[in-house]
């Protein structure tokens, strides 16, 4: 088997163009994608600055009086009426709106002005304001009637903007969450019968889970491109068999009374070594240029190398199947088309071209069982958690995949006289 292994390495080494493509292309694509998409994601992740005007047309005192009159006409006892009025006096809808947008965290990226409707509309048209929040007449009464009495009337809070934008979308989301939070808190209070002394405003921000790291778009591109191009190594090595068939190399091997399976094992071993080197070089160069995995400890790199090594084994297993397919088929174009189709399918399902989260759920489940998809998911989880126990099952599955590929390759390997 050693001589066959050496032969395949030398055959691959002679094709300098193939070597350069295998080593440089994934690195170049990772670099280009990182430049192209990092700017997009960074621009989206920059703090959104919203210039907002609040137009208040409602008289809070008058609204409370209207609510009190409505309450007096309803079938409540004196004690119940006093309790509802006490809670209503602590709600102060307009004050809650002002407290929401004057929250220290929101004030960092939301600039608030209190204007008349005419002034605000003029500023929006001029482009100096992003949106207007209008508190029309009846706002206080409407809010109190809904949250305290459960009346099915919409809260008359309106957002006006010249056109839809990221800023307006963020503002709509803030207001939507605010309204839902207020409704939920009063619903809980009504169910439990507890007194509501203060309506808590919705809290925003980023939740940091202890021990969990986020993964970046650069890390995704690096992992996706590395695993995708590793799959093509299995095809490249297998298609060298076409030339060997044409030059009757395999027939001469049979005449030497060598075990034909040694030929297959040599292909697999060569594929494993070349794939492992390609992936390690791609990861190393990407790390040196882009600092893909910053401030990682020694254990992280050991786990990364372990997963890469096992994945290289699965690529070698694929090479065994591709080699036997090449030996059994007489049309080299058909072989090339079939192996390319298999690799592209694995690439799509396994997240080689875009994150598998963009696929339907059932395709995501399938993609997570492809060798490259499983490797990608495993490495992303390794980046986030760095727990060794999380590598055990994926590594076992990849080894089983490798063994199954060997069995299939040996089962369909041509016998003497069939090549």
Short mmCIF file of C-alpha atoms in Angstrom, two decimals:
data_model
loop_
_atom_site.label_atom_id
_atom_site.label_comp_id
_atom_site.label_asym_id
_atom_site.label_seq_id
_atom_site.Cartn_x
_atom_site.Cartn_y
_atom_site.Cartn_z
CA UNK A 1 0.00 0.00 0.00
CA UNK A 2 2.93 2.32 0.66
CA UNK A 3 3.97 2.36 -2.99
CA UNK A 4 0.41 3.21 -4.09
CA UNK A 5 0.24 5.98 -1.50
CA UNK A 6 3.53 7.41 -2.76
CA UNK A 7 2.30 7.15 -6.36
CA UNK A 8 -0.87 9.14 -5.64
CA UNK A 9 1.03 11.84 -3.80
CA UNK A 10 3.49 12.18 -6.69
CA UNK A 11 0.67 12.27 -9.25
CA UNK A 12 -1.01 15.06 -7.29
CA UNK A 13 2.31 16.87 -6.82
CA UNK A 14 2.99 16.93 -10.57
CA UNK A 15 -0.18 18.92 -11.17
CA UNK A 16 1.05 22.29 -9.88
CA UNK A 17 -2.08 24.09 -11.06
CA UNK A 18 -4.29 21.73 -9.06
CA UNK A 19 -2.14 22.23 -5.97
CA UNK A 20 -2.35 26.02 -6.22
CA UNK A 21 -6.10 25.92 -6.73
CA UNK A 22 -6.61 23.57 -3.80
CA UNK A 23 -4.50 25.65 -1.43
CA UNK A 24 -5.08 29.23 -2.56
CA UNK A 25 -8.69 29.26 -3.76
CA UNK A 26 -10.36 28.66 -0.37
CA UNK A 27 -8.08 31.24 1.27
CA UNK A 28 -8.81 33.84 -1.41
CA UNK A 29 -12.56 33.22 -1.24
CA UNK A 30 -12.55 33.45 2.57
CA UNK A 31 -10.65 36.73 2.36
CA UNK A 32 -12.95 38.19 -0.32
CA UNK A 33 -16.15 37.10 1.45
CA UNK A 34 -14.86 38.51 4.71
CA UNK A 35 -14.20 41.91 3.12
CA UNK A 36 -17.52 41.92 1.26
CA UNK A 37 -19.82 40.75 4.04
CA UNK A 38 -18.09 42.09 7.12
CA UNK A 39 -18.84 45.62 5.94
CA UNK A 40 -22.49 44.73 5.48
CA UNK A 41 -22.84 43.14 8.89
CA UNK A 42 -20.83 45.84 10.60
CA UNK A 43 -22.95 48.54 9.03
CA UNK A 44 -26.08 46.75 10.20
CA UNK A 45 -24.68 46.21 13.68
CA UNK A 46 -23.67 49.85 14.20
CA UNK A 47 -25.76 51.70 16.76
CA UNK A 48 -28.89 53.04 15.12
CA UNK A 49 -29.47 56.72 15.85
CA UNK A 50 -33.12 57.73 15.86
CA UNK A 51 -34.27 61.34 15.82
CA UNK A 52 -37.76 61.28 17.27
CA UNK A 53 -40.43 63.85 18.04
CA UNK A 54 -43.22 63.32 20.55
CA UNK A 55 -46.40 65.21 19.76
CA UNK A 56 -48.69 65.32 22.78
CA UNK A 57 -52.27 66.38 22.11
CA UNK A 58 -53.81 64.54 25.02
CA UNK A 59 -54.76 66.11 28.34
CA UNK A 60 -53.76 63.53 30.94
CA UNK A 61 -55.91 65.03 33.71
CA UNK A 62 -58.97 65.14 31.47
CA UNK A 63 -58.41 61.53 30.41
CA UNK A 64 -58.24 60.41 34.02
CA UNK A 65 -61.49 62.26 34.79
CA UNK A 66 -63.20 60.52 31.85
CA UNK A 67 -61.95 57.17 33.11
CA UNK A 68 -63.25 57.96 36.61
CA UNK A 69 -66.68 58.84 35.18
CA UNK A 70 -66.75 55.59 33.17
CA UNK A 71 -65.79 53.63 36.26
CA UNK A 72 -68.55 55.24 38.33
CA UNK A 73 -71.14 54.09 35.79
CA UNK A 74 -69.99 50.48 36.05
CA UNK A 75 -71.15 47.86 38.53
CA UNK A 76 -68.29 48.11 41.03
CA UNK A 77 -68.41 48.34 44.78
CA UNK A 78 -66.96 51.43 46.42
CA UNK A 79 -63.94 49.46 47.62
CA UNK A 80 -63.27 47.97 44.16
CA UNK A 81 -63.70 51.37 42.50
CA UNK A 82 -61.21 52.97 44.86
CA UNK A 83 -58.71 50.17 44.27
CA UNK A 84 -58.97 50.53 40.47
CA UNK A 85 -58.63 54.31 40.70
CA UNK A 86 -55.59 53.93 42.92
CA UNK A 87 -53.94 51.61 40.42
CA UNK A 88 -54.95 53.85 37.50
CA UNK A 89 -53.36 56.81 39.23
CA UNK A 90 -50.07 54.95 39.28
CA UNK A 91 -50.16 54.03 35.56
CA UNK A 92 -49.91 57.54 34.03
CA UNK A 93 -49.60 56.39 30.37
CA UNK A 94 -48.01 59.58 29.06
CA UNK A 95 -45.43 59.56 31.83
CA UNK A 96 -44.60 55.93 30.98
CA UNK A 97 -43.99 56.91 27.36
CA UNK A 98 -41.63 59.69 28.41
CA UNK A 99 -39.85 57.40 30.88
CA UNK A 100 -39.43 54.80 28.14
CA UNK A 101 -37.65 57.14 25.74
CA UNK A 102 -35.70 58.91 28.48
CA UNK A 103 -34.26 55.66 29.74
CA UNK A 104 -30.44 56.09 29.95
CA UNK A 105 -29.81 53.16 27.60
CA UNK A 106 -32.23 54.40 24.96
CA UNK A 107 -31.10 58.01 25.24
CA UNK A 108 -27.70 56.95 23.91
CA UNK A 109 -29.21 56.36 20.47
CA UNK A 110 -32.63 58.03 20.54
CA UNK A 111 -32.83 61.82 20.40
CA UNK A 112 -36.17 63.07 21.74
CA UNK A 113 -37.86 66.38 20.97
CA UNK A 114 -41.30 67.59 22.03
CA UNK A 115 -42.88 69.50 19.16
CA UNK A 116 -46.25 70.45 17.80
CA UNK A 117 -47.64 68.32 15.01
CA UNK A 118 -46.96 71.00 12.38
CA UNK A 119 -43.34 71.46 13.49
CA UNK A 120 -42.75 67.70 13.65
CA UNK A 121 -44.27 67.05 10.21
CA UNK A 122 -42.13 69.79 8.69
CA UNK A 123 -38.98 68.30 10.26
CA UNK A 124 -39.82 64.81 9.00
CA UNK A 125 -40.32 66.12 5.47
CA UNK A 126 -37.02 67.99 5.72
CA UNK A 127 -35.26 64.80 6.82
CA UNK A 128 -34.12 66.08 10.22
CA UNK A 129 -36.47 63.69 12.03
CA UNK A 130 -36.94 59.97 11.45
CA UNK A 131 -40.41 59.63 12.93
CA UNK A 132 -43.15 61.12 15.08
CA UNK A 133 -44.91 59.46 17.98
CA UNK A 134 -48.31 61.07 18.34
CA UNK A 135 -50.27 60.92 21.58
CA UNK A 136 -53.70 62.07 20.38
CA UNK A 137 -56.66 63.17 22.41
CA UNK A 138 -58.09 60.29 24.37
CA UNK A 139 -54.76 58.50 24.69
CA UNK A 140 -54.82 58.39 28.51
CA UNK A 141 -58.46 57.35 28.62
CA UNK A 142 -57.92 54.67 25.96
CA UNK A 143 -54.93 53.15 27.73
CA UNK A 144 -56.63 53.10 31.14
CA UNK A 145 -59.81 51.62 29.69
CA UNK A 146 -57.91 48.81 28.02
CA UNK A 147 -55.44 47.84 30.73
CA UNK A 148 -57.70 48.44 33.73
CA UNK A 149 -61.14 47.53 32.41
CA UNK A 150 -60.24 45.15 29.60
CA UNK A 151 -62.18 47.05 26.96
CA UNK A 152 -61.42 45.89 23.42
CA UNK A 153 -60.22 49.21 22.09
CA UNK A 154 -56.84 49.73 20.50
CA UNK A 155 -54.39 52.02 22.23
CA UNK A 156 -54.46 55.17 20.08
CA UNK A 157 -50.70 55.49 19.80
CA UNK A 158 -49.49 56.28 16.28
CA UNK A 159 -46.05 56.36 14.66
CA UNK A 160 -45.70 58.59 11.62
CA UNK A 161 -42.74 58.56 9.22
CA UNK A 162 -41.96 59.75 5.72
CA UNK A 163 -40.84 56.26 4.65
CA UNK A 164 -40.02 52.88 6.14
CA UNK A 165 -36.40 52.56 7.30
CA UNK A 166 -34.24 50.63 9.75
CA UNK A 167 -34.73 53.41 12.29
CA UNK A 168 -38.50 53.31 11.94
CA UNK A 169 -38.52 49.51 12.19
CA UNK A 170 -36.51 49.66 15.41
CA UNK A 171 -38.86 52.28 16.81
CA UNK A 172 -41.92 50.21 15.91
CA UNK A 173 -40.40 47.20 17.65
CA UNK A 174 -39.68 49.24 20.80
CA UNK A 175 -43.22 50.58 20.98
CA UNK A 176 -44.73 47.18 20.19
CA UNK A 177 -42.74 45.52 22.98
CA UNK A 178 -43.62 48.37 25.34
CA UNK A 179 -47.35 47.96 24.75
CA UNK A 180 -47.18 44.17 25.11
CA UNK A 181 -45.19 44.49 28.32
CA UNK A 182 -47.71 46.89 29.86
CA UNK A 183 -50.65 44.68 28.85
CA UNK A 184 -48.92 41.56 30.18
CA UNK A 185 -48.08 43.10 33.53
CA UNK A 186 -51.62 44.27 34.12
CA UNK A 187 -53.03 40.93 32.95
CA UNK A 188 -50.81 39.13 35.45
CA UNK A 189 -51.82 41.56 38.16
CA UNK A 190 -55.49 41.02 37.40
CA UNK A 191 -55.10 37.23 37.42
CA UNK A 192 -53.14 37.02 40.65
CA UNK A 193 -55.08 39.76 42.33
CA UNK A 194 -51.88 41.49 43.38
CA UNK A 195 -51.53 45.23 43.56
CA UNK A 196 -49.51 46.90 40.84
CA UNK A 197 -47.40 49.57 42.37
CA UNK A 198 -45.20 50.28 39.37
CA UNK A 199 -45.35 49.39 35.71
CA UNK A 200 -41.94 48.09 34.73
CA UNK A 201 -40.60 49.22 31.40
CA UNK A 202 -39.28 46.61 28.95
CA UNK A 203 -35.55 46.18 29.23
CA UNK A 204 -33.37 45.95 26.15
CA UNK A 205 -29.77 45.13 25.52
CA UNK A 206 -27.57 42.16 24.88
CA UNK A 207 -27.77 39.15 27.14
CA UNK A 208 -24.40 37.61 27.87
CA UNK A 209 -24.61 33.95 28.81
CA UNK A 210 -21.69 32.93 30.98
CA UNK A 211 -19.33 30.50 29.30
CA UNK A 212 -20.79 30.99 25.82
CA UNK A 213 -18.90 32.78 23.04
CA UNK A 214 -20.60 34.13 19.96
CA UNK A 215 -19.29 33.14 16.54
CA UNK A 216 -18.62 35.69 13.83
CA UNK A 217 -19.36 35.78 10.12
CA UNK A 218 -15.62 35.43 9.47
CA UNK A 219 -15.53 32.20 11.47
CA UNK A 220 -18.53 30.89 9.54
CA UNK A 221 -16.93 31.64 6.17
CA UNK A 222 -13.65 30.06 7.25
CA UNK A 223 -15.29 26.84 8.42
CA UNK A 224 -17.73 26.64 5.50
CA UNK A 225 -15.16 27.22 2.77
CA UNK A 226 -12.57 24.95 4.39
CA UNK A 227 -14.97 22.00 4.61
CA UNK A 228 -16.44 22.63 1.15
CA UNK A 229 -13.10 22.68 -0.66
CA UNK A 230 -11.95 19.67 1.33
CA UNK A 231 -14.77 17.70 -0.31
CA UNK A 232 -13.39 18.55 -3.74
CA UNK A 233 -10.09 16.86 -2.83
CA UNK A 234 -11.91 13.52 -2.79
CA UNK A 235 -13.10 14.17 -6.34
CA UNK A 236 -9.69 15.37 -7.52
CA UNK A 237 -7.87 12.26 -6.29
CA UNK A 238 -10.58 9.93 -7.60
CA UNK A 239 -10.58 11.49 -11.07
CA UNK A 240 -6.85 10.80 -11.40
CA UNK A 241 -8.06 7.23 -11.86
CA UNK A 242 -9.41 8.20 -15.30
CA UNK A 243 -5.87 8.76 -16.57
CA UNK A 244 -4.67 5.57 -14.88
CA UNK A 245 -7.46 3.61 -16.56
CA UNK A 246 -6.56 5.07 -19.93
CA UNK A 247 -2.90 4.17 -19.44
CA UNK A 248 -3.87 0.74 -18.04
CA UNK A 249 -2.08 1.36 -14.76
CA UNK A 250 -4.70 -0.62 -12.85
CA UNK A 251 -4.35 -3.59 -15.22
CA UNK A 252 -0.59 -3.61 -14.71
CA UNK A 253 -1.19 -3.60 -10.95
CA UNK A 254 -3.30 -6.72 -11.34
CA UNK A 255 -0.57 -8.38 -13.40
CA UNK A 256 1.91 -7.85 -10.57
CA UNK A 257 -0.37 -9.97 -8.40
CA UNK A 258 -0.79 -7.08 -5.94
CA UNK A 259 -3.96 -6.87 -3.92
CA UNK A 260 -6.24 -4.44 -5.83
CA UNK A 261 -7.63 -3.14 -2.55
CA UNK A 262 -4.18 -1.76 -1.73
CA UNK A 263 -4.74 0.52 -4.71
CA UNK A 264 -7.95 1.79 -3.10
CA UNK A 265 -6.31 2.17 0.31
CA UNK A 266 -3.49 4.17 -1.25
CA UNK A 267 -6.05 6.57 -2.74
CA UNK A 268 -7.74 6.96 0.61
CA UNK A 269 -4.51 7.56 2.51
CA UNK A 270 -3.35 10.13 -0.04
CA UNK A 271 -6.74 11.87 0.13
CA UNK A 272 -6.57 11.97 3.91
CA UNK A 273 -3.10 13.51 3.99
CA UNK A 274 -3.79 16.09 1.28
CA UNK A 275 -7.16 17.04 2.78
CA UNK A 276 -5.70 17.40 6.26
CA UNK A 277 -2.84 19.56 4.99
CA UNK A 278 -5.19 21.70 2.91
CA UNK A 279 -7.53 22.33 5.84
CA UNK A 280 -4.70 23.06 8.26
CA UNK A 281 -3.03 25.46 5.83
CA UNK A 282 -6.35 27.24 5.14
CA UNK A 283 -7.13 27.61 8.85
CA UNK A 284 -3.58 28.71 9.69
CA UNK A 285 -3.33 31.34 6.95
CA UNK A 286 -6.83 32.64 7.71
CA UNK A 287 -5.89 32.91 11.37
CA UNK A 288 -2.69 34.79 10.60
CA UNK A 289 -4.36 37.22 8.20
CA UNK A 290 -7.84 37.67 9.69
CA UNK A 291 -7.37 36.55 13.30
CA UNK A 292 -10.40 34.29 12.89
CA UNK A 293 -10.19 32.75 16.37
CA UNK A 294 -8.82 35.48 18.66
CA UNK A 295 -7.48 34.75 22.14
CA UNK A 296 -8.15 31.01 22.04
CA UNK A 297 -6.38 28.65 24.40
CA UNK A 298 -4.48 25.46 23.67
CA UNK A 299 -7.49 23.22 24.39
CA UNK A 300 -9.50 24.99 21.69
CA UNK A 301 -6.88 24.29 19.04
CA UNK A 302 -6.59 20.64 20.10
CA UNK A 303 -10.34 20.20 19.68
CA UNK A 304 -10.28 21.98 16.32
CA UNK A 305 -7.49 19.73 15.02
CA UNK A 306 -9.33 16.63 16.25
CA UNK A 307 -12.48 17.55 14.31
CA UNK A 308 -10.45 18.44 11.20
CA UNK A 309 -8.62 15.11 11.39
CA UNK A 310 -11.82 13.07 11.64
CA UNK A 311 -13.45 15.08 8.86
CA UNK A 312 -10.40 14.42 6.66
CA UNK A 313 -11.07 10.71 7.26
CA UNK A 314 -14.64 11.08 5.97
CA UNK A 315 -13.33 12.85 2.88
CA UNK A 316 -10.96 9.91 2.37
CA UNK A 317 -13.97 7.61 2.66
CA UNK A 318 -15.79 9.61 -0.03
CA UNK A 319 -12.69 9.29 -2.19
CA UNK A 320 -12.97 5.50 -1.92
CA UNK A 321 -16.53 5.61 -3.25
CA UNK A 322 -15.63 8.07 -6.01
CA UNK A 323 -12.64 5.94 -7.04
CA UNK A 324 -14.72 2.78 -7.35
CA UNK A 325 -17.37 4.70 -9.31
CA UNK A 326 -14.64 5.91 -11.67
CA UNK A 327 -13.33 2.37 -12.15
CA UNK A 328 -16.82 1.02 -12.86
CA UNK A 329 -17.95 3.73 -15.28
CA UNK A 330 -16.48 4.15 -18.74
CA UNK A 331 -17.59 7.73 -19.44
CA UNK A 332 -15.23 10.13 -17.66
CA UNK A 333 -17.60 13.06 -18.20
CA UNK A 334 -20.40 11.15 -16.50
CA UNK A 335 -18.10 10.36 -13.58
CA UNK A 336 -17.09 14.00 -13.23
CA UNK A 337 -20.71 15.15 -13.43
CA UNK A 338 -21.92 12.60 -10.89
CA UNK A 339 -19.20 13.31 -8.33
CA UNK A 340 -19.65 17.07 -8.77
CA UNK A 341 -23.40 16.68 -8.22
CA UNK A 342 -22.79 14.72 -5.01
CA UNK A 343 -20.34 17.30 -3.68
CA UNK A 344 -22.54 20.27 -4.58
CA UNK A 345 -25.52 18.60 -2.89
CA UNK A 346 -23.46 18.03 0.24
CA UNK A 347 -22.25 21.63 0.01
CA UNK A 348 -25.77 23.07 -0.17
CA UNK A 349 -27.25 20.84 2.54
CA UNK A 350 -24.19 21.19 4.77
CA UNK A 351 -24.05 24.99 4.76
CA UNK A 352 -21.10 25.36 2.42
CA UNK A 353 -22.73 28.16 0.42
CA UNK A 354 -25.00 29.75 3.03
CA UNK A 355 -25.96 28.96 6.64
CA UNK A 356 -28.21 25.92 6.89
CA UNK A 357 -30.56 28.03 9.04
CA UNK A 358 -31.77 29.51 5.76
CA UNK A 359 -33.08 26.11 4.63
CA UNK A 360 -36.45 24.55 5.51
CA UNK A 361 -36.42 22.71 8.83
CA UNK A 362 -36.44 19.22 7.32
CA UNK A 363 -33.49 20.13 5.07
CA UNK A 364 -31.65 21.54 8.08
CA UNK A 365 -32.04 18.18 9.80
CA UNK A 366 -30.67 16.41 6.73
CA UNK A 367 -27.82 18.90 6.42
CA UNK A 368 -26.73 18.31 10.00
CA UNK A 369 -26.14 14.65 9.11
CA UNK A 370 -23.93 15.35 6.10
CA UNK A 371 -20.21 15.11 6.95
CA UNK A 372 -19.49 18.75 6.17
CA UNK A 373 -22.72 19.96 7.81
CA UNK A 374 -22.04 17.97 10.97
CA UNK A 375 -18.46 19.24 11.03
CA UNK A 376 -19.61 22.83 10.61
CA UNK A 377 -22.23 22.58 13.37
CA UNK A 378 -19.73 20.86 15.66
CA UNK A 379 -17.06 23.51 15.13
CA UNK A 380 -19.52 26.35 15.67
CA UNK A 381 -20.64 24.77 18.94
CA UNK A 382 -16.99 24.23 19.83
CA UNK A 383 -16.35 27.95 19.24
CA UNK A 384 -19.28 28.84 21.49
CA UNK A 385 -18.89 26.37 24.35
CA UNK A 386 -15.46 24.68 24.05
CA UNK A 387 -16.76 21.59 25.84
CA UNK A 388 -14.90 18.39 25.00
CA UNK A 389 -17.96 16.24 25.66
CA UNK A 390 -19.69 18.04 22.79
CA UNK A 391 -17.14 16.59 20.35
CA UNK A 392 -17.55 12.94 21.31
CA UNK A 393 -20.78 12.08 19.49
CA UNK A 394 -20.00 14.06 16.27
CA UNK A 395 -16.57 12.40 16.07
CA UNK A 396 -18.15 8.96 16.49
CA UNK A 397 -20.70 9.73 13.76
CA UNK A 398 -17.97 10.91 11.36
CA UNK A 399 -15.92 7.78 12.03
CA UNK A 400 -19.00 5.62 11.37
CA UNK A 401 -19.53 7.53 8.11
CA UNK A 402 -15.91 6.81 7.17
CA UNK A 403 -16.33 3.09 7.89
CA UNK A 404 -19.56 2.93 5.89
CA UNK A 405 -17.81 4.60 2.94
CA UNK A 406 -15.00 2.02 3.10
CA UNK A 407 -17.52 -0.83 3.12
CA UNK A 408 -19.43 0.63 0.17
CA UNK A 409 -16.21 1.29 -1.73
CA UNK A 410 -14.93 -2.25 -1.20
CA UNK A 411 -18.34 -3.74 -2.04
CA UNK A 412 -18.55 -2.09 -5.45
CA UNK A 413 -14.81 -2.25 -6.17
CA UNK A 414 -14.35 -4.01 -9.55
CA UNK A 415 -13.02 -7.52 -9.52
CA UNK A 416 -10.38 -8.84 -11.89
CA UNK A 417 -11.31 -8.50 -15.53
CA UNK A 418 -14.04 -5.91 -14.98
CA UNK A 419 -12.02 -2.70 -15.40
#
